[in-house]
Short mmCIF file of C-alpha atoms in Angstrom, two decimals:
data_model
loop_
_atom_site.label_atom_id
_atom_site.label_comp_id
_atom_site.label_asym_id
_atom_site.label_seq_id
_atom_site.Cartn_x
_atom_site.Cartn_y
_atom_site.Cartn_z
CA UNK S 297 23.24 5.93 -29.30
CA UNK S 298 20.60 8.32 -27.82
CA UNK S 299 22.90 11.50 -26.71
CA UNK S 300 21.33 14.30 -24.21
CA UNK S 301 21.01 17.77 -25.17
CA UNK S 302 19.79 19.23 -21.99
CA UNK S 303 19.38 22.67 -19.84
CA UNK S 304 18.55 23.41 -16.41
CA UNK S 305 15.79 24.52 -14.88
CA UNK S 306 15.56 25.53 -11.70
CA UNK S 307 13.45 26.90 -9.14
CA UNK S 308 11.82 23.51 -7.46
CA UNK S 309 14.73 23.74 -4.84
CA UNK S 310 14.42 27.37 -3.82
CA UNK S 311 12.25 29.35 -1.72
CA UNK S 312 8.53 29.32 -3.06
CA UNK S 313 9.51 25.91 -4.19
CA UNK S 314 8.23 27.11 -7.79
CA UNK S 315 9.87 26.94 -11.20
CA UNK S 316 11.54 30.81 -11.93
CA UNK S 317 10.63 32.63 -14.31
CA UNK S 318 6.78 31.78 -14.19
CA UNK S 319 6.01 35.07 -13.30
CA UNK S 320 6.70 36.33 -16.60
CA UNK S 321 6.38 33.73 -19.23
CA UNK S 322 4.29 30.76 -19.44
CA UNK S 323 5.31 27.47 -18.82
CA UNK S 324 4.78 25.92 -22.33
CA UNK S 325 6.05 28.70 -24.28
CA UNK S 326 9.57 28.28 -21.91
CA UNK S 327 9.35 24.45 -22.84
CA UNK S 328 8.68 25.32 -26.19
CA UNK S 329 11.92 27.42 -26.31
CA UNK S 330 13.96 25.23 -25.01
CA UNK S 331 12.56 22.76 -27.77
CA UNK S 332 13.49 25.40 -30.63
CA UNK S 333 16.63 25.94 -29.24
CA UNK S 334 17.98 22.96 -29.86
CA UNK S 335 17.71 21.37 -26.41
CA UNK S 336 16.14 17.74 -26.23
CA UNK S 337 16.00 17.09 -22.39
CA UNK S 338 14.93 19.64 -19.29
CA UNK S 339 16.79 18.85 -15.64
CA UNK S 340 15.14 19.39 -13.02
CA UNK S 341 16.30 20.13 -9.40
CA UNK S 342 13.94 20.25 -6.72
CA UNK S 343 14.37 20.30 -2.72
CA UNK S 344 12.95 17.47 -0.71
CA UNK S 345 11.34 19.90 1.28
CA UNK S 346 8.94 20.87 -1.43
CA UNK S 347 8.42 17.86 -2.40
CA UNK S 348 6.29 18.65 1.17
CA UNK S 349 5.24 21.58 0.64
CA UNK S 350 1.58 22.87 0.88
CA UNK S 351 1.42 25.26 -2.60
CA UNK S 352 3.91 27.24 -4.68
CA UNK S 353 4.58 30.87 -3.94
CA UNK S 354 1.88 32.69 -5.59
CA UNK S 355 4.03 35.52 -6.05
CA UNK S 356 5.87 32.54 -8.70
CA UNK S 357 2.92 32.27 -10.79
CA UNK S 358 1.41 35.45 -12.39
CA UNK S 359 2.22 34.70 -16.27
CA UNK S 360 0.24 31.21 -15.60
CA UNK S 361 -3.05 31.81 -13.40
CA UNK S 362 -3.66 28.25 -13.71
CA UNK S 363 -0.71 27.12 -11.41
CA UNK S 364 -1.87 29.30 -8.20
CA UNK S 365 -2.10 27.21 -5.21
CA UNK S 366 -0.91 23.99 -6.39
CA UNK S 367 1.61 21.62 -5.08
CA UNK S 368 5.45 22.16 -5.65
CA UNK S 369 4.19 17.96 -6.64
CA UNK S 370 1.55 19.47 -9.13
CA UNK S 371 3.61 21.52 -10.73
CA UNK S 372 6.42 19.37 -11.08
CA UNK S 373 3.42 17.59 -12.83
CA UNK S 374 2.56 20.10 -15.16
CA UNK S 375 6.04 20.99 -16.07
CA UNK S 376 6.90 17.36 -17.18
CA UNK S 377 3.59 17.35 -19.08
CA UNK S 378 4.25 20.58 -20.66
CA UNK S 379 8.19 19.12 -21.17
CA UNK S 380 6.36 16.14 -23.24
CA UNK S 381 3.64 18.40 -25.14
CA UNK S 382 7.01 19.87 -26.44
CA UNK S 383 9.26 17.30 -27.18
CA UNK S 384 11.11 17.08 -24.69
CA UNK S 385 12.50 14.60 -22.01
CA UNK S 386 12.95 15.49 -18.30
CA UNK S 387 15.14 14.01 -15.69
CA UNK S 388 14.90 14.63 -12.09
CA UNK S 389 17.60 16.19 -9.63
CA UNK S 390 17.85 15.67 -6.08
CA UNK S 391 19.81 19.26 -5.75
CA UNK S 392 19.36 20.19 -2.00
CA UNK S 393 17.54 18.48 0.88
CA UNK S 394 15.52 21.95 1.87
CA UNK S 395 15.47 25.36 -0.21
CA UNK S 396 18.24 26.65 2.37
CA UNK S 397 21.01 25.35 0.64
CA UNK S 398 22.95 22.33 -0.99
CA UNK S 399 24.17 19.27 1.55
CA UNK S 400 28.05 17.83 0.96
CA UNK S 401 26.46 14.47 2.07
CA UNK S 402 23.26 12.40 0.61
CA UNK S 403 21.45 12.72 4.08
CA UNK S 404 21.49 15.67 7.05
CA UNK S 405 20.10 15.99 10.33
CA UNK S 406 16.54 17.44 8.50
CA UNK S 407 16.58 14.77 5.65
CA UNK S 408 17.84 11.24 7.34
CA UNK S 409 18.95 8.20 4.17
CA UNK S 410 16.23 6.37 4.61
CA UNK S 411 13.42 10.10 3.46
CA UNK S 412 15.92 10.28 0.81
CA UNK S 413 15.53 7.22 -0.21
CA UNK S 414 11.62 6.94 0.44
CA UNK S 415 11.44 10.02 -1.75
CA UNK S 416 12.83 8.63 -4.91
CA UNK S 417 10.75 5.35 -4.74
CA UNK S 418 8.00 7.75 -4.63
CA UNK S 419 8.83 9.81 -7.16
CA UNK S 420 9.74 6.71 -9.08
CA UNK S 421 6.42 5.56 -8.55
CA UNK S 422 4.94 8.60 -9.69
CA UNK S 423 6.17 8.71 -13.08
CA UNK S 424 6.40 5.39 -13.74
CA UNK S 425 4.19 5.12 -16.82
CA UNK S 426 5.60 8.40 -18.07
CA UNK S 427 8.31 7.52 -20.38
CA UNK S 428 8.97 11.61 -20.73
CA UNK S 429 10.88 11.03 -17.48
CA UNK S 430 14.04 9.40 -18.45
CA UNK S 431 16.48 9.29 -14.83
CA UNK S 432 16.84 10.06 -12.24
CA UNK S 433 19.98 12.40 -10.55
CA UNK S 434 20.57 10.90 -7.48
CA UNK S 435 22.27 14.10 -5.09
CA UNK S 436 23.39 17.13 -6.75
CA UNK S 437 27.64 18.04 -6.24
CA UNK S 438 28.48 15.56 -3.21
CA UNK S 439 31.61 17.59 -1.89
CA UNK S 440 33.91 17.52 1.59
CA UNK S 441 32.84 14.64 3.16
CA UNK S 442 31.49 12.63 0.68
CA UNK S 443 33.61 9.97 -0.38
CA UNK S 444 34.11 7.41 -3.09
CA UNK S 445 35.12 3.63 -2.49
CA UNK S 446 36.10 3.96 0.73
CA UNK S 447 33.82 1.30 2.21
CA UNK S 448 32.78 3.93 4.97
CA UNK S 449 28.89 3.94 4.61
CA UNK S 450 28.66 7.14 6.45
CA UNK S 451 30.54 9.12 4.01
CA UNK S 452 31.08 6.68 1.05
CA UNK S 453 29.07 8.22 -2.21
CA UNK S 454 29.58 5.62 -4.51
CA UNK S 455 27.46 2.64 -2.01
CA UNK S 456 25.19 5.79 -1.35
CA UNK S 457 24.48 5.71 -4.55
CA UNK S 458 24.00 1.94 -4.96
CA UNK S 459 21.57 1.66 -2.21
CA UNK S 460 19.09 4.72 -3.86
CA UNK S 461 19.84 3.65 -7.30
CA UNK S 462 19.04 0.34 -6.70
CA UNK S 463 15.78 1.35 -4.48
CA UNK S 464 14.67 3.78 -7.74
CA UNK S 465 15.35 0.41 -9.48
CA UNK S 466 13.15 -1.34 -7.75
CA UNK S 467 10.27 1.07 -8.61
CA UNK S 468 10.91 1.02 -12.38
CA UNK S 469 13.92 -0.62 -13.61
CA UNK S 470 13.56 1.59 -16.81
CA UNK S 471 14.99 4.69 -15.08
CA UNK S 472 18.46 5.98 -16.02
CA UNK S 473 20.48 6.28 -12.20
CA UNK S 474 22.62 9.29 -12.92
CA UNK S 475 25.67 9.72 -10.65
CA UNK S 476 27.64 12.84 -9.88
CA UNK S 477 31.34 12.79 -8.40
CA UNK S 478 32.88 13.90 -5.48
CA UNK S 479 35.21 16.53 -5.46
CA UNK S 480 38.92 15.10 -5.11
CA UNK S 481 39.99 12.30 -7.63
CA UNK S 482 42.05 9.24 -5.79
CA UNK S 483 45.45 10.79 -5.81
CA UNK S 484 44.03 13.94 -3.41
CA UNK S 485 43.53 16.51 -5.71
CA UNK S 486 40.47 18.71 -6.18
CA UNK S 487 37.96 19.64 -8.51
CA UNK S 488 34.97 20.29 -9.18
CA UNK S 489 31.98 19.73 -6.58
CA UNK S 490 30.26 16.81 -8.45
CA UNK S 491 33.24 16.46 -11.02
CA UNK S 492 35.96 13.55 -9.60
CA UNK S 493 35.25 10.44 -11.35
CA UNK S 494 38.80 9.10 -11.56
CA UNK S 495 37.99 6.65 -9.09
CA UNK S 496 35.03 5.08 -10.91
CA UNK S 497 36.29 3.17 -13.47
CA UNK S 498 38.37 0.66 -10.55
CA UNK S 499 35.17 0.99 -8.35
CA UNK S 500 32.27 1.26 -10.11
CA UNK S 501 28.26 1.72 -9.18
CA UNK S 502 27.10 -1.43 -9.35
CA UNK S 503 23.32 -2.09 -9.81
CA UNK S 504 20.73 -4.92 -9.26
CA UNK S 505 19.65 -4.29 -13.12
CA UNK S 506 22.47 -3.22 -15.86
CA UNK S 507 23.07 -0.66 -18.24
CA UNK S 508 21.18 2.15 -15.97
CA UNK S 509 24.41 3.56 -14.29
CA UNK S 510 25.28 7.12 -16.01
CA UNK S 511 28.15 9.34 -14.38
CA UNK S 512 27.72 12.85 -14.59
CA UNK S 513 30.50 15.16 -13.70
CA UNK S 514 30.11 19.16 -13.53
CA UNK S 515 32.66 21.43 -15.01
CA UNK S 516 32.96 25.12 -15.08
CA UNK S 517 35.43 27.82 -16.38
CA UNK S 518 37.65 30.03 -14.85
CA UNK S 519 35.20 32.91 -13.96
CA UNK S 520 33.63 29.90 -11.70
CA UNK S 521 36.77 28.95 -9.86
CA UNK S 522 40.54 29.76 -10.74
CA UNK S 523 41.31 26.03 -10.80
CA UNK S 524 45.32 25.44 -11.38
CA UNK S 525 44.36 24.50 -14.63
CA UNK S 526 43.56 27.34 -16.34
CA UNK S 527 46.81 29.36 -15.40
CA UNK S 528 48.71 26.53 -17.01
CA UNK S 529 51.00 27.31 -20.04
CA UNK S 530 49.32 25.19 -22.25
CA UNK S 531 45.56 26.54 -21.59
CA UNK S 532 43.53 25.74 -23.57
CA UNK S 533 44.64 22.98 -25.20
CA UNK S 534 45.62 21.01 -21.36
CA UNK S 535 41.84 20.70 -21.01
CA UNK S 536 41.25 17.36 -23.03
CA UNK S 537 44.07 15.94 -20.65
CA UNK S 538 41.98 17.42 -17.59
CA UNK S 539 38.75 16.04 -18.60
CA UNK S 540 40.26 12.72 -19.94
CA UNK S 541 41.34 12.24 -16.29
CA UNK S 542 38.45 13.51 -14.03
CA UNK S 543 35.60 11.58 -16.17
CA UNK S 544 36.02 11.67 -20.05
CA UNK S 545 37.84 8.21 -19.84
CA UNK S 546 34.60 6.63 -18.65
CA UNK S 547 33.11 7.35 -22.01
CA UNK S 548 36.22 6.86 -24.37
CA UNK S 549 37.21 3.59 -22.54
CA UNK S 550 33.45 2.34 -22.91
CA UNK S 551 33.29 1.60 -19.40
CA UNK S 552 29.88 3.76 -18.90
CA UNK S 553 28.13 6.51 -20.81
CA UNK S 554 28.76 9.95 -19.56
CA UNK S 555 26.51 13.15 -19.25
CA UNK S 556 28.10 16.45 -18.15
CA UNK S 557 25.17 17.47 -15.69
CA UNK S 558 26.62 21.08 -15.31
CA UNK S 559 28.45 23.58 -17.44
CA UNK S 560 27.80 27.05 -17.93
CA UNK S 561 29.41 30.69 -18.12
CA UNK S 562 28.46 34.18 -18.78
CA UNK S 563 30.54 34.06 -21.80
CA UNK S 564 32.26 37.81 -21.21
CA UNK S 565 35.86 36.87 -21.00
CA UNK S 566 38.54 35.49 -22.92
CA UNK S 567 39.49 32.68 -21.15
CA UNK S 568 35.56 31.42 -20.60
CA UNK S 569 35.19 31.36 -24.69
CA UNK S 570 38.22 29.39 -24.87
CA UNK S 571 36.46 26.80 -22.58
CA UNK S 572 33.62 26.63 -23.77
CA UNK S 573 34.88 26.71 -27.56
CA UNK S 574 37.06 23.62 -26.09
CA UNK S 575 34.49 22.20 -24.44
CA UNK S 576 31.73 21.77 -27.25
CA UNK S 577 34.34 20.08 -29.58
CA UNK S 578 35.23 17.49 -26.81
CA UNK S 579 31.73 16.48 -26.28
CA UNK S 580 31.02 16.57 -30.00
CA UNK S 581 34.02 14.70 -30.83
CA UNK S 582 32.90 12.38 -27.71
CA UNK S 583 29.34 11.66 -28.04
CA UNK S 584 29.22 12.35 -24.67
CA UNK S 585 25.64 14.12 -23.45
CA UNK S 586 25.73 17.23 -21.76
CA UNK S 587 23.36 19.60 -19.47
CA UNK S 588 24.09 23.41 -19.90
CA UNK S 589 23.11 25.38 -16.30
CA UNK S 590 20.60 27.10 -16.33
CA UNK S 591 17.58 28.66 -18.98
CA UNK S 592 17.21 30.65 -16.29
CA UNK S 593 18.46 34.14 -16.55
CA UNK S 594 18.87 34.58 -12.57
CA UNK S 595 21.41 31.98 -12.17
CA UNK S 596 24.05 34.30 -10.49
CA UNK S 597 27.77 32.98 -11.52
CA UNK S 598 26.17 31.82 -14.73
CA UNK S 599 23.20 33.76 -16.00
CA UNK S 600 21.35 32.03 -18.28
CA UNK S 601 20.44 30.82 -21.92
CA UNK S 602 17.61 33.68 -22.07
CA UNK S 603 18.29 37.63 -20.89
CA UNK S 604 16.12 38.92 -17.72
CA UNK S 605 12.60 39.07 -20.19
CA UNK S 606 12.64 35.46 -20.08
CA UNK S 607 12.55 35.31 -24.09
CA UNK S 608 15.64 36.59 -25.74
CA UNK S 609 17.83 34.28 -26.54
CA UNK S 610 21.58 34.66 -25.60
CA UNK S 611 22.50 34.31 -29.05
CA UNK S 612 25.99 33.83 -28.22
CA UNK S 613 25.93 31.07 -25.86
CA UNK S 614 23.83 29.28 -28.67
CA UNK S 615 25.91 30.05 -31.20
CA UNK S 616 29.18 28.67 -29.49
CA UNK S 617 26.55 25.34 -28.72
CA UNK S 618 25.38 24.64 -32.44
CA UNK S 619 27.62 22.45 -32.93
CA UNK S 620 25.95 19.83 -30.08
CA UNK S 621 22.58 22.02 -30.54
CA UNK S 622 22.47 21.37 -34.01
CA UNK S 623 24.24 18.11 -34.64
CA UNK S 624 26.08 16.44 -37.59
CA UNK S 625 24.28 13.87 -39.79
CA UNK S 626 27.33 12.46 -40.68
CA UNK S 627 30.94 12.48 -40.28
CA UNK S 628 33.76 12.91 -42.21
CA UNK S 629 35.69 16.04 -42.70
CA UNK S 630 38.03 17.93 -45.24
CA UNK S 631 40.63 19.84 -45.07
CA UNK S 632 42.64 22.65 -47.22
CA UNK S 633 45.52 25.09 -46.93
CA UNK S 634 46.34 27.66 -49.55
CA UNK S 635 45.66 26.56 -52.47
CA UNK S 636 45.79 22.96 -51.57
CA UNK S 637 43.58 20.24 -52.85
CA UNK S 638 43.42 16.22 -53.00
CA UNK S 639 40.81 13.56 -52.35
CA UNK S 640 39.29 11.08 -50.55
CA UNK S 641 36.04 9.60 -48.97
CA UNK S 642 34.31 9.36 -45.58
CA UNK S 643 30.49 9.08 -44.68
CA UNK S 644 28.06 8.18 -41.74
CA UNK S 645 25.01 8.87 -39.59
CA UNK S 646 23.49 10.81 -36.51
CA UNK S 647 20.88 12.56 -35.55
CA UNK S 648 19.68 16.31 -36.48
CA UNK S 649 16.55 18.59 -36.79
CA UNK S 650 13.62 19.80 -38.60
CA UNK S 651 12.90 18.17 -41.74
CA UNK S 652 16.31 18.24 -42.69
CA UNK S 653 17.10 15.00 -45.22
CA UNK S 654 20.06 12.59 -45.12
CA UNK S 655 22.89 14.02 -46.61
CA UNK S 656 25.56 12.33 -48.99
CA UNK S 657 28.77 10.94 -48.34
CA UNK S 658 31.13 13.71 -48.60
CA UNK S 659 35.03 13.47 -50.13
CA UNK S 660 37.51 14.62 -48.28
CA UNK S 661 40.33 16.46 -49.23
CA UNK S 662 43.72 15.56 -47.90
CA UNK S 663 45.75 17.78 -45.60
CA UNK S 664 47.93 20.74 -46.45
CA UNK S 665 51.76 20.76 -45.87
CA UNK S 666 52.14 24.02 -46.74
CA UNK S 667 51.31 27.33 -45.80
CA UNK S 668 51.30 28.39 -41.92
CA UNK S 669 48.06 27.87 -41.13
CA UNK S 670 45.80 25.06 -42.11
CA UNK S 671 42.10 24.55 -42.16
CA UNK S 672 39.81 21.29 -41.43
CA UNK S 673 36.81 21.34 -42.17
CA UNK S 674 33.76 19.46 -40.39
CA UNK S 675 30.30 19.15 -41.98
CA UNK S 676 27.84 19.50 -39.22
CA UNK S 677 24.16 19.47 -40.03
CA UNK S 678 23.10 20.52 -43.85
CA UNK S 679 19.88 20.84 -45.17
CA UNK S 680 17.64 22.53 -47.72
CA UNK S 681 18.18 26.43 -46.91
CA UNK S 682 21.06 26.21 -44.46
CA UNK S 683 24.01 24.24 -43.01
CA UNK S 684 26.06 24.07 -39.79
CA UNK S 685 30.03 23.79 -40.07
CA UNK S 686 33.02 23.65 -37.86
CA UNK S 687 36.67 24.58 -38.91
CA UNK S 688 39.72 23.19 -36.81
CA UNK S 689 42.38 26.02 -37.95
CA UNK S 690 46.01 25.12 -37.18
CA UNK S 691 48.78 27.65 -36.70
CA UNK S 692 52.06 26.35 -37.92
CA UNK S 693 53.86 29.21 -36.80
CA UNK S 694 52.56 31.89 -34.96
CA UNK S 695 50.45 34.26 -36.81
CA UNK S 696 48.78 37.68 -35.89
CA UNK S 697 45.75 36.33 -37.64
CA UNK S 698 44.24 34.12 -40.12
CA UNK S 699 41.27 34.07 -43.15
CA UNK S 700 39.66 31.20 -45.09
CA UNK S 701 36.96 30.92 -48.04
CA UNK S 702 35.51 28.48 -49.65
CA UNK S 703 32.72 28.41 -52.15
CA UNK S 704 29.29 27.97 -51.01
CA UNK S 705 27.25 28.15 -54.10
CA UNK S 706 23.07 29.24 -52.61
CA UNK S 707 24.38 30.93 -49.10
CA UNK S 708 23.69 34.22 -49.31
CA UNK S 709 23.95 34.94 -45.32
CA UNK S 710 25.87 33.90 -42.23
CA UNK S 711 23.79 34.05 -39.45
CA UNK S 712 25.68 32.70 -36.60
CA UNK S 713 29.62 32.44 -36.26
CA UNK S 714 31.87 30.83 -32.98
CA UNK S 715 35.74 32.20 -33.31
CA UNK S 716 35.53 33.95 -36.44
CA UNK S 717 33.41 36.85 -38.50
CA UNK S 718 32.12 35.94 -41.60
CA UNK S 719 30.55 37.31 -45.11
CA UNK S 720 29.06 36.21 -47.89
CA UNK S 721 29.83 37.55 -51.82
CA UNK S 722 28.56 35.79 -54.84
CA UNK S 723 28.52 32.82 -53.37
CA UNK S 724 31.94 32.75 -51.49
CA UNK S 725 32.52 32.62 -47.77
CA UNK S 726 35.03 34.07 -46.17
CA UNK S 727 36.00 33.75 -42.43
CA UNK S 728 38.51 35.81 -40.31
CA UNK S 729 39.35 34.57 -36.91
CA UNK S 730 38.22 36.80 -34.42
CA UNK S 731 38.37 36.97 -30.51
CA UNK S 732 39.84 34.30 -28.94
CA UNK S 733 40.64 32.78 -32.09
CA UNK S 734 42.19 35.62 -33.89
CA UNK S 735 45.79 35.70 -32.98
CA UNK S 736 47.26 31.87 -32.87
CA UNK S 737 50.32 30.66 -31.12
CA UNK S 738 52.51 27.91 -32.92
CA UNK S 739 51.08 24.62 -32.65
CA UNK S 740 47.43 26.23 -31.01
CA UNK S 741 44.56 24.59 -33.13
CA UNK S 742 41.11 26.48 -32.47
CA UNK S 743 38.26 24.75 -33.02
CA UNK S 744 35.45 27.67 -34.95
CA UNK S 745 32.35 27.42 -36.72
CA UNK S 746 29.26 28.58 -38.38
CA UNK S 747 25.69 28.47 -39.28
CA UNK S 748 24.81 29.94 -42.22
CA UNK S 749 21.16 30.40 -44.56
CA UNK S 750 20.41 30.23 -48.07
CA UNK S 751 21.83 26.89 -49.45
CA UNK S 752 22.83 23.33 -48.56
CA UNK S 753 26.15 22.70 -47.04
CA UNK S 754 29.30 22.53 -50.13
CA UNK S 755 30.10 18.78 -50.88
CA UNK S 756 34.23 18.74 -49.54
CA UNK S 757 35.13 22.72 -50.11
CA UNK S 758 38.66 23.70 -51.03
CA UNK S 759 39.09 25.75 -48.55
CA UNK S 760 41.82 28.66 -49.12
CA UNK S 761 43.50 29.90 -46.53
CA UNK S 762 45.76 33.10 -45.61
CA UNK S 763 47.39 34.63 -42.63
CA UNK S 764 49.26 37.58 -41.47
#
């Protein structure tokens, strides 16, 4: 199973029709990030209006002489070259008809069905024997009007999306035909712009060629929208339900593969860490591809995966993402509390990166019944100088805060940690819960992790646990 890793971004669909950012870095060396990052696919909104336009603002284009005066067409050009120089896949997004804003329906007055439609076919046609372009996103967030198995073709999204999907189809039958939500699942309720799915699984996209449909929902946190959700007792741990019901059933059920074509946050408040901490385990535990918004750094509610320069990182965006940045090579997990110990087995496969070699299957340890906190641990990627882990700490009772160790013979550093502080001391890790994670209801399991340097992941740890 191929699984996305992608990031936004934008600039196609705004004014000067020009990818941000240009002005200040180069457009390889912001592919080339994204690459390093962790980040296997690039999406790409543009406006059909640029797809018109005469040249790209040359006020867009100072870091990259080279691109002054072309097409918003020739640049979309370069960028997908660049994308593929790098390692990267792209896939397109139809994210607003002009650069003046985004449309609740497929067509407007300015951009009738059928240019929407010609569009596609020719931008199908255009990157036909480009594999590097993988799909195609058919309308960015259909909202208000926009409707799903109703049978009403002015308003109906889900034969909207047949009739383009099927057109791109026709083109090259290779594409992936990605399709958002609406924004009110069938009982009425609301969502997410892009994010109601609940209704696709009785009335599904159906295409002239199979296995091409891909639904992509958008979901954001609380510093987004206040969405009843998040005031709810049980936050964070009512998410799973919430996603389970809007779109994650589509993937668990096997009924179509999944990409999340939108999350994102700031990352500055408590509430946003806990969804996004929740968030990255779902998808992990789902195998269900995901699109982070934006790399850009001027994305307003959002910001971005770099600061304002265009080239440092926001380190902790990453670092709460390594887990689906930096994924496992194989599954299994172990588990300790106290002083606990036992056995077991468990192996498997995936995908990671760099050179890093197949790793062994690893024992597990059985659960704890003791203690009143307990610790699971999941190997994530492992290789020659460095590992990736995630910890799923349980809080019997509640507890004002929590450590675990666990010996780690070659790491001698900790460089990145999600939900916890770490350090390293002859060999031993230990990790206090910190943030968000530090102080634990009863029953509230928070799902942490690490990345640490110097050594290959532990085979099974006995991992020892304390709490106050």
């Amino acid at each position: 199973m191929y699984t996305i890793r992608g990031a936004a971004w934008f600039g196609l669909e705004s004014s000067g029709c020009v990818l941000h950012g240009l002005d200040k870095i180069t457009l390889d060396s912001g592919m080339k990030h994204l690459h390093d990052m962790g980040f296997t696919t690039v999406r790409m909104p543009f406006a059909n209006s640029c797809l018109r336009a005469s040249s790209v603002a040359d006020w867009g284009t100072t870091a990259n002489p080279d691109l002054k005066g072309i097409t918003p067409l020739q640049l979309m050009d370069r960028a997908i070259a660049s994308a593929k120089a790098n390692g990267l896949n792209v896939f397109l997004d139809q994210h607003r008809p002009t650069t003046d804003g985004q449309s609740e329906l497929w067509y407007t007055n300015d951009l009738p069905e059928s240019q929407w439609i010609s569009d596609w076919k020719m931008l199908a046609d255009r990157y036909k024997d480009d594999p590097t372009v993988i799909g195609v996103d058919l309308h960015n967030e259909p909202h208000g009007q926009a409707s799903w198995g109703t049978g009403d073709t002015a308003t109906d999204w889900r034969l909207a999306a047949e009739r383009g999907g099927n057109a791109v189809l026709s083109v090259n039958p290779k594409l992936l035909v990605i399709v958002e939500g609406t924004d009110k699942q069938p009982d009425g309720s609301g969502t997410w712009w892009g994010g109601a799915l609940g209704a696709a699984g009785d009335k599904p996209v159906e295409l002239s060629v199979p296995n091409r449909v891909v639904y992509s929902p958008h979901d954001y946190p609380s510093s987004i929208y206040a969405q009843s959700w998040f005031s709810s007792p049980d936050y964070p741990n009512n998410l799973t339900s919430v996603w389970d019901t809007h779109w994650g059933y589509l993937a668990k059920k096997d009924i179509a593969p999944v990409l999340l074509g939108e999350f994102g946050t700031r990352l500055e408040t408590t509430s946003d860490k806990q969804w996004l901490s929740t968030l990255v385990s779902y998808l992990q535990t789902t195998g269900i591809s995901s699109s982070f918004w934006s790399f850009n750094p001027d994305s307003n509610d959002t910001g971005g995966l770099v600061k304002s320069d265009w080239v440092t990182p926001e380190q902790a965006k990453l670092d709460a993402m390594a887990p689906i940045l930096h994924p496992a090579q194989s599954s299994g997990s172990g588990s300790g509390s106290g002083s606990g110990s036992g056995s077991g087995s468990g192996s498997g496969s995936g995908s990671g990166s760099g050179s890093q070699p197949a790793p062994q299957p690893q024992p597990q340890p059985a659960p704890s019944t003791s203690g009143a906190v307990t610790a699971t641990w999941q190997p994530g990627g492992s290789w020659s100088s460095g590992y990736v882990a995630d910890l799923d700490v349980t809080a019997k009772s509640a507890v004002a805060g929590w450590t675990v160790s666990w010996a780690s013979p070659g790491t001698t550093s900790v460089g990145n940690s999600w939900g916890m502080r770490c350090t390293v001391d002859s060999g031993t890790v230990t990790c206090t819960g910190a943030d968000w994670a530090g102080a634990l209801s009863a029953g509230q399991t928070v799902h942490v992790g690490l990345q640490a340097g110097g050594g290959p992941a532990p085979s099974s740890p006995q991992l020892t646990v304390t709490s106050r």
